[in-house]
Amino acid sequence: MPSKETNVQENSKESSSEMEIDSCTLKAMISSPSEKIHLRPMTLSDIDDFMVWATDVNVTRFCTWEPYTSREAGIAFINNFVLPHPWLRAICLDDDYAIGSISVTPVDSIRGEIGYVIGSKYWGKGIATEAVRLVAAEIFKEMPEMERLEALVDVDNVGSQKVLEKVGFVREGVMRKFMCLKGNVRDMVMFSFLPSDSLL
Amino acid sequence: MDLNETQPTVVVSSPSGRISLRPMTLSDVDDYMVWATDAEVARFCSWEPCTSREEAIKYITDSVLTHPWLRAICLEDDRPIGYILIMPVDKIRKEIGYVLARKYWGNGFATEAVRLVTAEVFKEMPEVERVEALVDVENVGSQRVLEKVGFTREGVMRKFIVMKGSVRDMVMFSFLPSDPFRY
């Protein structure tokens, strides 16, 4: 696992010995738009970076959870939810600091649901799109029993819908009065990506 | 009707009077077998055709009589030609399901039953915001039932459910308390 203290690494990609160059990272380096990102497991040492996006009401607007107000609650979240999660990754820029997270959560034996959150300072740079693309490209190899990767997005969350469309997810339809979000019943757009689908 | 009572005795008839809904009982077993043994009826259901009266009695006892909301669909003679049920998905969503003996397909009976039950659900359960149905892409007959009632076809969910070992595409339909019924 790359360590944040190691800033002595060369800035050339070939000698990034501190960073594991897996296929996700390689694709990120090759194909990222304005910012280069990579995915790695999230740990307790990410707590301060986590608090940056988790306390931001703009970020949590379409999340099921309210903004975090204490570091202790953030630590508890990482311990109780992040660390045991079957598939959750920090989204990192070159300096390996976490600017968001992305996860795939099993719905049942054949379906997984993708979810992602990015600090608002980094919106509009194609970062979420790249993170989702990396996951869609690799997840079926890691979870071969999965037949369907899906996402449920609030009808008003146009930014997130555009992310999925840019990657190549299929917009299947609007599910009316589908989910309770912070006490309101919301219409949600259902998207899916299958192993046989093409990434855009 | 109190949802906590497992066997309310009220019988509900459709406005046309052609069908009525009531709880099922063990004495319905022979009529139950007419549709439950039929492979064509079972085709898009999660269950395999029933092969014996004993099996039928066991299934009715274990799964039908214990169901929180299941009604026999009966014609004038009060004998069941199928059943219709409501399953909770979560606090605000219910899923509707129905099965009809093949001999009675094509007469609008399922349509009447779905219309009746959907209206009843919103009356009995004011917390319900959405009644939904998931229909196999190939089950065109059942899709037409929902369309005729006025359900909204929201879209095809690809590779959504495992049915008898195959992963199926399913059409999602919904009906909200504010939606108008089609007649």
CSV table of N, CA and C in Angstrom, one decimal, chain A residues 108-111 147-148 150 168-170 172-180 185 187 190 192-194 196-197, chain B residues 90 92-93 129-130 132 150-152 154-162 167-169 172 174-176 178-179:
chain,number,residue,atom,x,y,z
A,108,ASP,N,-27.5,-8.8,-4.7
A,108,ASP,CA,-27.8,-10.2,-4.6
A,108,ASP,C,-26.7,-11.0,-5.3
A,109,SER,N,-26.9,-12.3,-5.6
A,109,SER,CA,-25.9,-13.1,-6.1
A,109,SER,C,-25.4,-12.6,-7.5
A,110,ILE,N,-26.2,-11.9,-8.3
A,110,ILE,CA,-25.8,-11.5,-9.6
A,110,ILE,C,-25.7,-10.0,-9.9
A,111,ARG,N,-26.2,-9.2,-8.9
A,111,ARG,CA,-26.2,-7.8,-9.1
A,111,ARG,C,-25.4,-7.1,-8.1
A,147,GLU,N,-23.6,-10.4,-12.9
A,147,GLU,CA,-24.1,-10.3,-14.2
A,147,GLU,C,-24.5,-8.9,-14.6
A,148,ARG,N,-24.6,-8.1,-13.6
A,148,ARG,CA,-25.1,-6.7,-13.8
A,148,ARG,C,-24.6,-5.8,-12.7
A,150,GLU,N,-25.2,-2.1,-11.4
A,150,GLU,CA,-26.3,-1.1,-11.6
A,150,GLU,C,-26.0,0.2,-10.7
A,168,GLY,N,-20.9,4.8,-20.5
A,168,GLY,CA,-21.5,3.8,-21.3
A,168,GLY,C,-22.6,3.0,-20.6
A,169,PHE,N,-23.0,3.4,-19.4
A,169,PHE,CA,-24.1,2.7,-18.7
A,169,PHE,C,-25.4,2.9,-19.5
A,170,VAL,N,-26.3,2.0,-19.5
A,170,VAL,CA,-27.6,2.1,-20.1
A,170,VAL,C,-28.6,2.7,-19.1
A,172,GLU,N,-32.0,2.8,-18.0
A,172,GLU,CA,-33.1,1.9,-18.2
A,172,GLU,C,-34.5,2.5,-18.0
A,173,GLY,N,-34.5,3.5,-17.1
A,173,GLY,CA,-35.8,4.2,-16.9
A,173,GLY,C,-35.8,4.9,-15.5
A,174,VAL,N,-36.9,5.7,-15.4
A,174,VAL,CA,-37.1,6.4,-14.1
A,174,VAL,C,-38.0,5.5,-13.2
A,175,MET,N,-37.6,5.1,-12.0
A,175,MET,CA,-38.4,4.4,-11.1
A,175,MET,C,-39.1,5.4,-10.2
A,176,ARG,N,-40.4,5.5,-10.3
A,176,ARG,CA,-41.1,6.6,-9.6
A,176,ARG,C,-41.3,6.2,-8.1
A,177,LYS,N,-41.1,7.2,-7.2
A,177,LYS,CA,-41.3,7.0,-5.8
A,177,LYS,C,-40.6,5.7,-5.3
A,178,PHE,N,-39.3,5.6,-5.6
A,178,PHE,CA,-38.6,4.4,-5.5
A,178,PHE,C,-37.9,4.2,-4.1
A,179,MET,N,-37.4,5.4,-3.6
A,179,MET,CA,-36.5,5.3,-2.5
A,179,MET,C,-36.8,6.5,-1.5
A,180,CYS,N,-36.6,6.2,-0.3
A,180,CYS,CA,-36.7,7.3,0.7
A,180,CYS,C,-35.3,7.9,1.0
A,185,VAL,N,-39.6,10.8,-0.4
A,185,VAL,CA,-39.7,9.7,-1.4
A,185,VAL,C,-39.3,10.2,-2.7
A,187,ASP,N,-37.9,9.9,-6.9
A,187,ASP,CA,-37.9,9.2,-8.2
A,187,ASP,C,-36.4,9.0,-8.4
A,190,MET,N,-32.6,4.4,-13.0
A,190,MET,CA,-31.9,3.2,-12.9
A,190,MET,C,-31.0,3.1,-14.1
A,192,SER,N,-27.6,0.6,-15.8
A,192,SER,CA,-26.9,-0.7,-15.7
A,192,SER,C,-25.8,-0.8,-16.7
A,193,PHE,N,-24.8,-1.7,-16.3
A,193,PHE,CA,-23.7,-2.0,-17.2
A,193,PHE,C,-23.5,-3.5,-17.1
A,194,LEU,N,-23.5,-4.2,-18.3
A,194,LEU,CA,-23.3,-5.6,-18.3
A,194,LEU,C,-21.9,-6.0,-18.8
A,196,SER,N,-21.1,-7.7,-21.1
A,196,SER,CA,-21.1,-7.6,-22.6
A,196,SER,C,-21.2,-6.2,-23.2
A,197,ASP,N,-21.4,-5.2,-22.3
A,197,ASP,CA,-21.6,-3.8,-22.8
A,197,ASP,C,-20.2,-3.3,-23.1
B,90,ASP,N,-40.4,-2.8,0.8
B,90,ASP,CA,-39.9,-2.1,1.9
B,90,ASP,C,-41.1,-1.3,2.4
B,92,ILE,N,-42.4,1.6,1.8
B,92,ILE,CA,-43.2,2.4,0.9
B,92,ILE,C,-43.5,1.7,-0.4
B,93,ARG,N,-42.9,0.5,-0.7
B,93,ARG,CA,-43.2,-0.2,-1.9
B,93,ARG,C,-43.7,-1.6,-1.7
B,129,GLU,N,-46.4,4.1,-1.1
B,129,GLU,CA,-46.2,5.1,-2.1
B,129,GLU,C,-46.2,4.5,-3.6
B,130,ARG,N,-46.0,3.2,-3.7
B,130,ARG,CA,-45.7,2.6,-5.0
B,130,ARG,C,-46.1,1.2,-5.0
B,132,GLU,N,-45.6,-2.0,-7.4
B,132,GLU,CA,-44.8,-2.3,-8.6
B,132,GLU,C,-45.0,-3.8,-9.0
B,150,GLY,N,-53.4,0.5,-16.2
B,150,GLY,CA,-52.9,1.9,-16.2
B,150,GLY,C,-51.5,2.0,-15.5
B,151,PHE,N,-50.9,0.8,-15.3
B,151,PHE,CA,-49.5,0.9,-14.7
B,151,PHE,C,-48.6,1.5,-15.7
B,152,THR,N,-47.6,2.2,-15.2
B,152,THR,CA,-46.6,2.8,-16.1
B,152,THR,C,-45.4,1.8,-16.3
B,154,GLU,N,-41.9,1.4,-16.8
B,154,GLU,CA,-40.8,2.3,-16.5
B,154,GLU,C,-39.5,1.9,-17.3
B,155,GLY,N,-39.4,0.6,-17.7
B,155,GLY,CA,-38.2,0.3,-18.4
B,155,GLY,C,-37.8,-1.2,-18.3
B,156,VAL,N,-36.9,-1.7,-19.1
B,156,VAL,CA,-36.4,-3.0,-19.0
B,156,VAL,C,-35.2,-3.1,-18.2
B,157,MET,N,-35.2,-3.9,-17.1
B,157,MET,CA,-34.0,-4.0,-16.2
B,157,MET,C,-33.3,-5.3,-16.8
B,158,ARG,N,-32.1,-5.1,-17.3
B,158,ARG,CA,-31.4,-6.2,-18.0
B,158,ARG,C,-30.7,-7.0,-16.9
B,159,LYS,N,-30.8,-8.4,-17.2
B,159,LYS,CA,-30.2,-9.4,-16.3
B,159,LYS,C,-30.5,-9.1,-14.9
B,160,PHE,N,-31.8,-9.0,-14.6
B,160,PHE,CA,-32.2,-8.5,-13.3
B,160,PHE,C,-32.5,-9.6,-12.2
B,161,ILE,N,-33.0,-10.7,-12.7
B,161,ILE,CA,-33.5,-11.8,-11.8
B,161,ILE,C,-33.1,-13.2,-12.3
B,162,VAL,N,-32.7,-14.1,-11.3
B,162,VAL,CA,-32.5,-15.4,-11.7
B,162,VAL,C,-33.8,-16.2,-11.6
B,167,VAL,N,-30.7,-16.1,-16.0
B,167,VAL,CA,-30.8,-14.7,-15.6
B,167,VAL,C,-31.6,-14.0,-16.7
B,168,ARG,N,-32.7,-13.4,-16.2
B,168,ARG,CA,-33.7,-12.8,-17.1
B,168,ARG,C,-33.8,-11.3,-17.1
B,169,ASP,N,-34.1,-10.8,-18.3
B,169,ASP,CA,-34.5,-9.3,-18.3
B,169,ASP,C,-35.9,-9.2,-17.9
B,172,MET,N,-40.1,-3.4,-15.6
B,172,MET,CA,-40.6,-2.9,-14.3
B,172,MET,C,-41.8,-2.0,-14.6
B,174,SER,N,-45.0,0.3,-12.6
B,174,SER,CA,-45.4,0.9,-11.3
B,174,SER,C,-46.8,1.6,-11.4
B,175,PHE,N,-47.4,1.7,-10.2
B,175,PHE,CA,-48.7,2.4,-10.1
B,175,PHE,C,-48.6,3.2,-8.8
B,176,LEU,N,-48.9,4.5,-8.9
B,176,LEU,CA,-48.8,5.3,-7.7
B,176,LEU,C,-50.2,5.7,-7.3
B,178,SER,N,-51.5,8.5,-7.0
B,178,SER,CA,-52.0,9.6,-7.8
B,178,SER,C,-52.3,9.2,-9.2
B,179,ASP,N,-51.9,8.0,-9.6
B,179,ASP,CA,-52.2,7.6,-11.0
B,179,ASP,C,-53.7,7.3,-11.3
